[in-house]
Amino acid sequence: MGDTFVVPIFHHGGSFVRNPLGELEYVNGLVERFEEMDLDFVNFGDMVKLFEDLRYTKYKTVYWLDKNAPELETGLNELEGDAGIRDMLDYLRTNREL
């Protein structure tokens, strides 16, 4: 099937809020961009390590964003464990931009 590469970009330290139009936005946060990763060789522990590199020892929820979604709210997908990594990989392979 070919390799599927992603660039993890963590938005952290901010909040999800609704703007005056009622759309969900993420505000007042920091953005960290990491090196490209081959999802065939990534597990959830690798994501946790990236959090730890940012000095986080706890987190509530991890999301990945479908950048083809019409809005932030519908594009956020919860990432739970290695099964979530596989689901994201399957989705990205199926919906890859050509």
Short mmCIF file of N, CA, C and O in Angstrom, two decimals:
data_model
loop_
_atom_site.label_atom_id
_atom_site.label_comp_id
_atom_site.label_asym_id
_atom_site.label_seq_id
_atom_site.Cartn_x
_atom_site.Cartn_y
_atom_site.Cartn_z
N MET A 1 0.79 -1.21 0.00
CA MET A 1 0.00 0.00 0.00
C MET A 1 0.83 1.27 0.00
O MET A 1 0.33 2.32 -0.24
N GLY A 2 2.04 1.24 0.36
CA GLY A 2 2.84 2.46 0.40
C GLY A 2 2.86 3.08 1.77
O GLY A 2 1.98 2.86 2.59
N ASP A 3 3.88 3.86 1.99
CA ASP A 3 4.06 4.50 3.28
C ASP A 3 3.11 5.68 3.43
O ASP A 3 2.78 6.37 2.47
N THR A 4 2.68 5.90 4.67
CA THR A 4 1.86 7.06 5.00
C THR A 4 2.62 7.86 6.05
O THR A 4 2.81 7.40 7.17
N PHE A 5 3.05 9.04 5.66
CA PHE A 5 3.81 9.89 6.56
C PHE A 5 2.93 11.01 7.09
O PHE A 5 2.07 11.53 6.37
N VAL A 6 3.14 11.35 8.36
CA VAL A 6 2.45 12.47 8.98
C VAL A 6 3.47 13.33 9.71
O VAL A 6 4.54 12.85 10.09
N VAL A 7 3.13 14.58 9.89
CA VAL A 7 3.94 15.49 10.69
C VAL A 7 3.10 15.83 11.91
O VAL A 7 2.09 16.54 11.81
N PRO A 8 3.46 15.28 13.08
CA PRO A 8 2.70 15.63 14.29
C PRO A 8 2.87 17.11 14.61
O PRO A 8 3.97 17.63 14.65
N ILE A 9 1.74 17.76 14.80
CA ILE A 9 1.72 19.17 15.21
C ILE A 9 0.83 19.23 16.44
O ILE A 9 -0.36 18.93 16.35
N PHE A 10 1.42 19.56 17.57
CA PHE A 10 0.66 19.61 18.82
C PHE A 10 0.28 21.05 19.12
O PHE A 10 1.13 21.92 19.16
N HIS A 11 -1.00 21.25 19.35
CA HIS A 11 -1.52 22.52 19.84
C HIS A 11 -1.81 22.27 21.32
O HIS A 11 -2.59 21.38 21.64
N HIS A 12 -1.19 23.03 22.17
CA HIS A 12 -1.33 22.75 23.60
C HIS A 12 -1.31 24.05 24.41
O HIS A 12 -0.83 25.07 23.95
N GLY A 13 -1.86 23.96 25.62
CA GLY A 13 -1.86 25.10 26.52
C GLY A 13 -2.97 26.09 26.28
O GLY A 13 -3.06 27.10 26.96
N GLY A 14 -3.84 25.83 25.32
CA GLY A 14 -4.93 26.74 25.00
C GLY A 14 -6.28 26.15 25.35
O GLY A 14 -6.38 25.22 26.15
N SER A 15 -7.31 26.68 24.73
CA SER A 15 -8.68 26.25 25.01
C SER A 15 -9.50 26.21 23.73
O SER A 15 -9.28 27.00 22.82
N PHE A 16 -10.49 25.32 23.72
CA PHE A 16 -11.48 25.32 22.66
C PHE A 16 -12.59 26.28 23.09
O PHE A 16 -13.11 26.19 24.21
N VAL A 17 -12.94 27.21 22.23
CA VAL A 17 -14.01 28.17 22.50
C VAL A 17 -14.85 28.34 21.24
O VAL A 17 -14.42 28.00 20.14
N ARG A 18 -16.03 28.89 21.41
CA ARG A 18 -16.89 29.20 20.27
C ARG A 18 -16.73 30.67 19.92
O ARG A 18 -16.75 31.53 20.80
N ASN A 19 -16.54 30.96 18.66
CA ASN A 19 -16.43 32.34 18.21
C ASN A 19 -17.84 32.93 18.08
O ASN A 19 -18.83 32.22 18.30
N PRO A 20 -17.97 34.22 17.75
CA PRO A 20 -19.30 34.83 17.64
C PRO A 20 -20.23 34.15 16.63
O PRO A 20 -21.44 34.26 16.74
N LEU A 21 -19.67 33.42 15.68
CA LEU A 21 -20.49 32.69 14.71
C LEU A 21 -20.90 31.30 15.20
O LEU A 21 -21.57 30.55 14.50
N GLY A 22 -20.43 30.95 16.40
CA GLY A 22 -20.75 29.64 16.97
C GLY A 22 -19.81 28.53 16.52
O GLY A 22 -20.04 27.37 16.83
N GLU A 23 -18.74 28.87 15.82
CA GLU A 23 -17.79 27.87 15.33
C GLU A 23 -16.72 27.60 16.41
O GLU A 23 -16.30 28.52 17.10
N LEU A 24 -16.30 26.36 16.49
CA LEU A 24 -15.28 25.98 17.46
C LEU A 24 -13.92 26.46 16.99
O LEU A 24 -13.55 26.30 15.82
N GLU A 25 -13.15 27.06 17.91
CA GLU A 25 -11.79 27.51 17.63
C GLU A 25 -10.89 27.09 18.79
O GLU A 25 -11.36 26.90 19.91
N TYR A 26 -9.62 26.99 18.51
CA TYR A 26 -8.63 26.73 19.55
C TYR A 26 -7.82 28.01 19.71
O TYR A 26 -7.24 28.51 18.74
N VAL A 27 -7.80 28.56 20.92
CA VAL A 27 -7.17 29.87 21.12
C VAL A 27 -6.17 29.84 22.26
O VAL A 27 -6.22 29.00 23.16
N ASN A 28 -5.25 30.80 22.21
CA ASN A 28 -4.28 31.07 23.27
C ASN A 28 -3.38 29.88 23.59
O ASN A 28 -2.99 29.68 24.73
N GLY A 29 -3.08 29.10 22.59
CA GLY A 29 -2.23 27.95 22.80
C GLY A 29 -0.89 28.08 22.10
O GLY A 29 -0.63 29.04 21.38
N LEU A 30 -0.05 27.11 22.33
CA LEU A 30 1.25 27.01 21.68
C LEU A 30 1.17 25.94 20.60
O LEU A 30 0.33 25.05 20.66
N VAL A 31 2.07 26.03 19.64
CA VAL A 31 2.10 25.04 18.56
C VAL A 31 3.51 24.48 18.46
O VAL A 31 4.48 25.24 18.40
N GLU A 32 3.61 23.18 18.48
CA GLU A 32 4.90 22.49 18.33
C GLU A 32 4.81 21.57 17.13
O GLU A 32 3.89 20.75 17.04
N ARG A 33 5.74 21.71 16.23
CA ARG A 33 5.79 20.87 15.03
C ARG A 33 6.96 19.91 15.18
O ARG A 33 8.08 20.31 15.49
N PHE A 34 6.70 18.62 14.93
CA PHE A 34 7.72 17.58 15.07
C PHE A 34 8.15 17.06 13.71
O PHE A 34 7.57 17.41 12.69
N GLU A 35 9.13 16.21 13.72
CA GLU A 35 9.63 15.60 12.49
C GLU A 35 8.59 14.65 11.89
O GLU A 35 7.79 14.05 12.60
N GLU A 36 8.64 14.53 10.59
CA GLU A 36 7.76 13.62 9.87
C GLU A 36 7.94 12.19 10.39
O GLU A 36 9.05 11.77 10.69
N MET A 37 6.82 11.46 10.50
CA MET A 37 6.84 10.08 11.00
C MET A 37 6.11 9.17 10.02
O MET A 37 5.08 9.56 9.46
N ASP A 38 6.60 7.97 9.86
CA ASP A 38 5.94 6.95 9.04
C ASP A 38 4.96 6.22 9.95
O ASP A 38 5.36 5.54 10.90
N LEU A 39 3.66 6.34 9.68
CA LEU A 39 2.65 5.74 10.55
C LEU A 39 2.73 4.22 10.62
O LEU A 39 2.21 3.62 11.54
N ASP A 40 3.38 3.59 9.65
CA ASP A 40 3.55 2.14 9.72
C ASP A 40 4.43 1.74 10.90
O ASP A 40 4.40 0.59 11.33
N PHE A 41 5.22 2.68 11.41
CA PHE A 41 6.17 2.37 12.47
C PHE A 41 5.94 3.19 13.73
O PHE A 41 6.82 3.30 14.58
N VAL A 42 4.75 3.76 13.87
CA VAL A 42 4.42 4.60 15.02
C VAL A 42 3.43 3.86 15.91
O VAL A 42 2.52 3.19 15.42
N ASN A 43 3.61 4.00 17.22
CA ASN A 43 2.61 3.50 18.15
C ASN A 43 2.22 4.63 19.09
O ASN A 43 2.81 5.70 19.06
N PHE A 44 1.22 4.38 19.90
CA PHE A 44 0.72 5.44 20.78
C PHE A 44 1.80 5.88 21.77
O PHE A 44 1.86 7.05 22.14
N GLY A 45 2.66 4.97 22.16
CA GLY A 45 3.77 5.32 23.05
C GLY A 45 4.67 6.38 22.44
O GLY A 45 5.23 7.22 23.15
N ASP A 46 4.82 6.37 21.12
CA ASP A 46 5.62 7.41 20.45
C ASP A 46 4.97 8.78 20.62
O ASP A 46 5.66 9.78 20.82
N MET A 47 3.64 8.83 20.56
CA MET A 47 2.93 10.10 20.77
C MET A 47 3.11 10.57 22.21
O MET A 47 3.35 11.75 22.47
N VAL A 48 3.01 9.63 23.16
CA VAL A 48 3.20 9.97 24.57
C VAL A 48 4.60 10.53 24.79
O VAL A 48 4.79 11.51 25.52
N LYS A 49 5.58 9.95 24.13
CA LYS A 49 6.96 10.45 24.25
C LYS A 49 7.07 11.89 23.77
O LYS A 49 7.76 12.71 24.38
N LEU A 50 6.37 12.23 22.70
CA LEU A 50 6.37 13.61 22.22
C LEU A 50 5.77 14.55 23.28
O LEU A 50 6.27 15.65 23.49
N PHE A 51 4.69 14.10 23.94
CA PHE A 51 4.13 14.90 25.04
C PHE A 51 5.15 15.10 26.14
O PHE A 51 5.31 16.20 26.68
N GLU A 52 5.81 14.01 26.50
CA GLU A 52 6.80 14.09 27.57
C GLU A 52 7.93 15.04 27.20
O GLU A 52 8.45 15.75 28.07
N ASP A 53 8.31 15.07 25.93
CA ASP A 53 9.35 16.00 25.48
C ASP A 53 8.91 17.45 25.66
O ASP A 53 9.76 18.33 25.78
N LEU A 54 7.60 17.68 25.70
CA LEU A 54 7.07 19.02 25.95
C LEU A 54 6.83 19.27 27.45
O LEU A 54 6.23 20.26 27.83
N ARG A 55 7.25 18.32 28.26
CA ARG A 55 7.15 18.38 29.72
C ARG A 55 5.73 18.15 30.24
O ARG A 55 5.35 18.64 31.29
N TYR A 56 4.94 17.42 29.48
CA TYR A 56 3.61 17.03 29.95
C TYR A 56 3.69 15.61 30.49
O TYR A 56 4.23 14.72 29.84
N THR A 57 3.14 15.42 31.67
CA THR A 57 3.07 14.06 32.24
C THR A 57 1.64 13.54 32.22
O THR A 57 1.42 12.35 32.41
N LYS A 58 0.67 14.44 32.01
CA LYS A 58 -0.74 14.05 31.94
C LYS A 58 -1.40 14.78 30.78
O LYS A 58 -0.97 15.86 30.39
N TYR A 59 -2.45 14.18 30.28
CA TYR A 59 -3.26 14.82 29.24
C TYR A 59 -4.66 14.26 29.36
O TYR A 59 -4.86 13.17 29.89
N LYS A 60 -5.63 15.02 28.88
CA LYS A 60 -7.02 14.55 28.94
C LYS A 60 -7.36 13.72 27.71
O LYS A 60 -7.81 12.60 27.81
N THR A 61 -7.16 14.31 26.54
CA THR A 61 -7.55 13.65 25.30
C THR A 61 -6.59 14.07 24.20
O THR A 61 -6.13 15.20 24.17
N VAL A 62 -6.33 13.14 23.31
CA VAL A 62 -5.51 13.42 22.13
C VAL A 62 -6.43 13.32 20.92
O VAL A 62 -7.23 12.39 20.81
N TYR A 63 -6.31 14.30 20.03
CA TYR A 63 -7.11 14.30 18.81
C TYR A 63 -6.19 14.38 17.60
O TYR A 63 -5.10 14.93 17.68
N TRP A 64 -6.66 13.86 16.50
CA TRP A 64 -6.00 14.14 15.23
C TRP A 64 -7.04 14.83 14.36
O TRP A 64 -8.25 14.65 14.52
N LEU A 65 -6.55 15.68 13.48
CA LEU A 65 -7.44 16.51 12.68
C LEU A 65 -7.48 16.04 11.24
O LEU A 65 -6.46 15.90 10.58
N ASP A 66 -8.69 15.81 10.77
CA ASP A 66 -8.92 15.55 9.35
C ASP A 66 -8.96 16.91 8.68
O ASP A 66 -9.92 17.66 8.81
N LYS A 67 -7.87 17.24 7.99
CA LYS A 67 -7.78 18.59 7.41
C LYS A 67 -8.73 18.79 6.23
O LYS A 67 -8.88 19.91 5.75
N ASN A 68 -9.40 17.74 5.78
CA ASN A 68 -10.39 17.88 4.71
C ASN A 68 -11.79 18.14 5.25
O ASN A 68 -12.71 18.35 4.47
N ALA A 69 -11.95 18.11 6.57
CA ALA A 69 -13.27 18.35 7.17
C ALA A 69 -13.66 19.81 6.96
O ALA A 69 -12.81 20.70 6.92
N PRO A 70 -14.95 20.07 6.86
CA PRO A 70 -15.40 21.45 6.60
C PRO A 70 -15.19 22.40 7.77
O PRO A 70 -15.15 23.60 7.59
N GLU A 71 -15.06 21.86 8.98
CA GLU A 71 -14.86 22.72 10.15
C GLU A 71 -14.08 21.95 11.21
O GLU A 71 -14.02 20.72 11.18
N LEU A 72 -13.52 22.68 12.15
CA LEU A 72 -12.70 22.07 13.20
C LEU A 72 -13.48 21.01 13.97
O LEU A 72 -13.00 19.90 14.20
N GLU A 73 -14.68 21.34 14.36
CA GLU A 73 -15.46 20.44 15.21
C GLU A 73 -15.70 19.08 14.57
O GLU A 73 -15.61 18.05 15.23
N THR A 74 -16.00 19.05 13.29
CA THR A 74 -16.25 17.76 12.63
C THR A 74 -14.95 17.08 12.22
O THR A 74 -14.95 15.89 11.93
N GLY A 75 -13.84 17.82 12.21
CA GLY A 75 -12.57 17.26 11.81
C GLY A 75 -11.76 16.64 12.93
O GLY A 75 -10.79 15.93 12.69
N LEU A 76 -12.15 16.91 14.18
CA LEU A 76 -11.41 16.34 15.31
C LEU A 76 -11.82 14.89 15.55
O LEU A 76 -13.00 14.58 15.64
N ASN A 77 -10.83 14.03 15.65
CA ASN A 77 -11.05 12.61 15.90
C ASN A 77 -10.21 12.19 17.09
O ASN A 77 -9.00 12.43 17.11
N GLU A 78 -10.85 11.59 18.07
CA GLU A 78 -10.11 11.17 19.26
C GLU A 78 -9.14 10.05 18.89
O GLU A 78 -9.47 9.15 18.12
N LEU A 79 -7.94 10.14 19.45
CA LEU A 79 -6.90 9.15 19.20
C LEU A 79 -6.69 8.37 20.49
O LEU A 79 -6.20 8.90 21.48
N GLU A 80 -7.13 7.10 20.47
CA GLU A 80 -7.05 6.28 21.67
C GLU A 80 -6.15 5.07 21.43
O GLU A 80 -6.52 4.17 20.69
N GLY A 81 -4.98 5.08 22.02
CA GLY A 81 -4.09 3.94 21.97
C GLY A 81 -3.64 3.55 20.58
O GLY A 81 -3.84 4.28 19.60
N ASP A 82 -3.03 2.37 20.50
CA ASP A 82 -2.52 1.88 19.22
C ASP A 82 -3.64 1.61 18.23
O ASP A 82 -3.46 1.78 17.02
N ALA A 83 -4.82 1.24 18.72
CA ALA A 83 -5.96 1.03 17.83
C ALA A 83 -6.32 2.35 17.14
O ALA A 83 -6.68 2.36 15.96
N GLY A 84 -6.21 3.45 17.86
CA GLY A 84 -6.48 4.76 17.28
C GLY A 84 -5.46 5.12 16.21
O GLY A 84 -5.81 5.74 15.19
N ILE A 85 -4.21 4.74 16.43
CA ILE A 85 -3.17 4.98 15.41
C ILE A 85 -3.52 4.20 14.14
O ILE A 85 -3.45 4.72 13.03
N ARG A 86 -3.93 2.94 14.31
CA ARG A 86 -4.30 2.12 13.15
C ARG A 86 -5.52 2.70 12.43
O ARG A 86 -5.57 2.74 11.20
N ASP A 87 -6.50 3.16 13.21
CA ASP A 87 -7.70 3.77 12.60
C ASP A 87 -7.31 5.02 11.80
O ASP A 87 -7.81 5.24 10.70
N MET A 88 -6.43 5.85 12.37
CA MET A 88 -5.98 7.05 11.67
C MET A 88 -5.24 6.67 10.40
O MET A 88 -5.47 7.26 9.34
N LEU A 89 -4.37 5.66 10.47
CA LEU A 89 -3.63 5.20 9.31
C LEU A 89 -4.59 4.72 8.22
O LEU A 89 -4.47 5.10 7.06
N ASP A 90 -5.57 3.90 8.61
CA ASP A 90 -6.56 3.41 7.63
C ASP A 90 -7.31 4.57 6.99
O ASP A 90 -7.51 4.60 5.78
N TYR A 91 -7.72 5.54 7.81
CA TYR A 91 -8.45 6.69 7.28
C TYR A 91 -7.59 7.47 6.31
O TYR A 91 -8.02 7.83 5.22
N LEU A 92 -6.36 7.77 6.70
CA LEU A 92 -5.48 8.56 5.85
C LEU A 92 -5.17 7.85 4.54
O LEU A 92 -5.09 8.48 3.48
N ARG A 93 -4.98 6.56 4.59
CA ARG A 93 -4.72 5.81 3.35
C ARG A 93 -5.93 5.82 2.44
O ARG A 93 -5.81 5.91 1.22
N THR A 94 -7.11 5.70 3.01
CA THR A 94 -8.34 5.68 2.23
C THR A 94 -8.66 7.04 1.64
O THR A 94 -9.18 7.14 0.54
N ASN A 95 -8.35 8.09 2.38
CA ASN A 95 -8.74 9.45 1.99
C ASN A 95 -7.56 10.31 1.60
O ASN A 95 -7.64 11.54 1.65
N ARG A 96 -6.47 9.70 1.21
CA ARG A 96 -5.25 10.42 0.82
C ARG A 96 -5.53 11.39 -0.30
O ARG A 96 -6.21 11.05 -1.27
N GLU A 97 -5.00 12.59 -0.14
CA GLU A 97 -5.11 13.58 -1.23
C GLU A 97 -4.14 13.19 -2.32
O GLU A 97 -2.99 12.89 -2.07
N LEU A 98 -4.62 13.17 -3.54
CA LEU A 98 -3.76 12.78 -4.67
C LEU A 98 -3.14 13.98 -5.33
O LEU A 98 -3.58 15.05 -5.31
#
